[in-house]
């Protein structure tokens, strides 16, 4: 898509097609001859891994939808029917359920890769924003999907999340009733969540196409963070180099995937979701799926209903403006000695928030006399740091940091000293 | 519905109302029975947390009233919010005593 097309139709049919619908040219220029920076490391294989995750979720999801019944009477039973009676239903459902977790593992690695190597900086702001949009759609899709089995966690997760909208001043309560299609989470809610759960993956697929389009307009970033100067020296063709590397990355990723599906299929889930939804009894320990825990911790850290909701959504919304918060001209953390340290602190803070989100709020971590330092206190400190990282560190670091010298080109960054110029 | 002990009523009345997030005396949260006296031993509240709609657990939490497992809101023996993210006291529905042994809710 960037640069001249190098496609030459090989035979009569492809010449005929190329003059009418140049789809083979598009594939060739995007995934075959596409110039790929030659210094990409394995962190760059997660784009392909994520495409695989999306495909797996859509394929397994379509089959599950053939056997699932979206009514409060039959939803739970139909999921058990899938597990017990449908041929390989257990496999399809476990792949789908664990696939969601795998999708999030991959997307978090992909996003942290972007943060470490400054992938969001000019001219890739739109590429980044589309990525954040995909992430938001993924969270919505995962939430809708989690409600469908109609277990205890499904029901109470749906109740809590939809009630978040009730915190909005003036219109909150009406909005909540509209979302529910009634006066509490019930049949209409389950039905529309099923409809939306089927729709959203295709929205994701649409935004993924825009994401890849934007990627191929600006060209891929790379670990050195310098742009391609001479495509002959700095790049290799996508096929076979990136295809093979992505394929290898996917194979490794599938080993992890298979471990969960075959050896620990419920390890990432909550046992309470195997109890049918009961609107009169909230489980004693209610937690969302692991990939939403950091945001859950932020929600609980704020002692105010609206404030908590605002900060929770703000924690994601802030990613949209990140390209303009970061003042550093240097992309890669390799050449930013200070940012590199703060990056890892930030990773630890996110993991810490995830830990807090999974613990009871009043669990005491450090005992002091009667009380002590509890999970809420830790959540508050980490939440504050999370926002400071974006609002203070990103703008300030770029101004005060003394960066290391950048390599003259991608070729120079990968070749031993003295070879690049010869 | 909760049949409260003398002690529970006493602790609910011993609270400094002005310090509460949603100030209400215990007497404002109970109604008079057929005799015209406040039926303080009967607390009637809707068991839906005013934060995000979970069902709080009875006889749990620091004040031995209600504790919401979702986000840790703590209510006292009068169903008033004491700690945590919930903004309001547990709602008291409209109800009336039809006799000493019968109650009409709604």
Tab-separated table of N, CA and C in Angstrom, chain B residues 2-3 7 9-10 12-14 17-18 23-24 29 52-53 55 57 61-62 68 70 77-79 81 88 92 98 101:
chain	number	residue	atom	x	y	z
B	2	UNK	N	-36.312	-7.252	58.561
B	2	UNK	CA	-35.422	-7.684	59.628
B	2	UNK	C	-36.064	-7.409	60.971
B	3	UNK	N	-36.148	-8.438	61.782
B	3	UNK	CA	-36.653	-8.287	63.143
B	3	UNK	C	-35.483	-7.946	64.034
B	7	UNK	N	-30.796	-4.278	71.134
B	7	UNK	CA	-29.416	-3.816	71.019
B	7	UNK	C	-29.162	-3.205	69.642
B	9	UNK	N	-31.370	-1.868	67.661
B	9	UNK	CA	-32.077	-0.584	67.585
B	9	UNK	C	-31.285	0.481	68.330
B	10	UNK	N	-30.760	0.095	69.488
B	10	UNK	CA	-29.995	1.042	70.294
B	10	UNK	C	-28.750	1.519	69.547
B	12	UNK	N	-28.327	1.622	66.359
B	12	UNK	CA	-28.771	2.436	65.229
B	12	UNK	C	-29.123	3.847	65.685
B	13	UNK	N	-29.628	3.976	66.908
B	13	UNK	CA	-30.003	5.296	67.426
B	13	UNK	C	-28.826	6.064	68.013
B	14	UNK	N	-27.749	5.332	68.339
B	14	UNK	CA	-26.616	5.971	69.003
B	14	UNK	C	-25.704	6.693	68.011
B	17	UNK	N	-26.010	11.416	63.492
B	17	UNK	CA	-26.639	11.437	62.168
B	17	UNK	C	-25.959	12.416	61.219
B	18	UNK	N	-25.490	13.548	61.748
B	18	UNK	CA	-24.908	14.570	60.868
B	18	UNK	C	-23.629	14.077	60.189
B	23	UNK	N	-27.736	11.476	55.622
B	23	UNK	CA	-28.220	11.607	57.007
B	23	UNK	C	-29.709	11.295	57.149
B	24	UNK	N	-30.019	10.350	58.011
B	24	UNK	CA	-31.387	9.964	58.365
B	24	UNK	C	-31.331	9.369	59.760
B	29	UNK	N	-36.727	5.879	59.433
B	29	UNK	CA	-36.663	4.711	58.556
B	29	UNK	C	-37.606	3.586	59.007
B	52	UNK	N	-24.172	-0.322	42.839
B	52	UNK	CA	-24.351	-0.877	41.502
B	52	UNK	C	-25.318	-2.059	41.474
B	53	UNK	N	-26.203	-2.134	42.455
B	53	UNK	CA	-27.325	-3.049	42.324
B	53	UNK	C	-27.131	-4.487	42.761
B	55	UNK	N	-26.939	-7.567	45.683
B	55	UNK	CA	-27.740	-7.845	46.878
B	55	UNK	C	-26.799	-7.948	48.075
B	57	UNK	N	-25.254	-8.718	51.792
B	57	UNK	CA	-25.416	-9.855	52.712
B	57	UNK	C	-25.866	-9.323	54.073
B	61	UNK	N	-20.470	-7.336	57.824
B	61	UNK	CA	-19.840	-6.025	57.786
B	61	UNK	C	-19.568	-5.477	59.168
B	62	UNK	N	-18.821	-4.371	59.169
B	62	UNK	CA	-18.339	-3.772	60.410
B	62	UNK	C	-19.458	-3.414	61.391
B	68	UNK	N	-22.119	-5.303	51.182
B	68	UNK	CA	-22.256	-5.639	49.773
B	68	UNK	C	-20.956	-6.258	49.266
B	70	UNK	N	-19.929	-6.863	46.340
B	70	UNK	CA	-19.407	-6.409	45.045
B	70	UNK	C	-18.296	-5.383	45.219
B	77	UNK	N	-27.299	-1.272	61.111
B	77	UNK	CA	-28.504	-2.043	61.447
B	77	UNK	C	-29.775	-1.281	61.075
B	78	UNK	N	-29.616	-0.040	60.585
B	78	UNK	CA	-30.756	0.712	60.093
B	78	UNK	C	-30.760	0.730	58.559
B	79	UNK	N	-29.797	0.024	57.957
B	79	UNK	CA	-29.674	0.007	56.500
B	79	UNK	C	-29.112	1.304	55.942
B	81	UNK	N	-26.032	3.778	54.814
B	81	UNK	CA	-24.685	3.610	54.280
B	81	UNK	C	-23.682	4.233	55.250
B	88	UNK	N	-26.212	6.227	48.776
B	88	UNK	CA	-27.452	6.404	49.535
B	88	UNK	C	-27.706	5.228	50.479
B	92	UNK	N	-36.116	2.423	51.682
B	92	UNK	CA	-37.266	1.912	52.438
B	92	UNK	C	-38.472	1.983	51.499
B	98	UNK	N	-50.986	-3.835	58.515
B	98	UNK	CA	-52.417	-4.086	58.445
B	98	UNK	C	-52.939	-4.535	59.797
B	101	UNK	N	-49.637	-8.545	63.016
B	101	UNK	CA	-48.929	-9.677	62.417
B	101	UNK	C	-48.883	-9.624	60.892
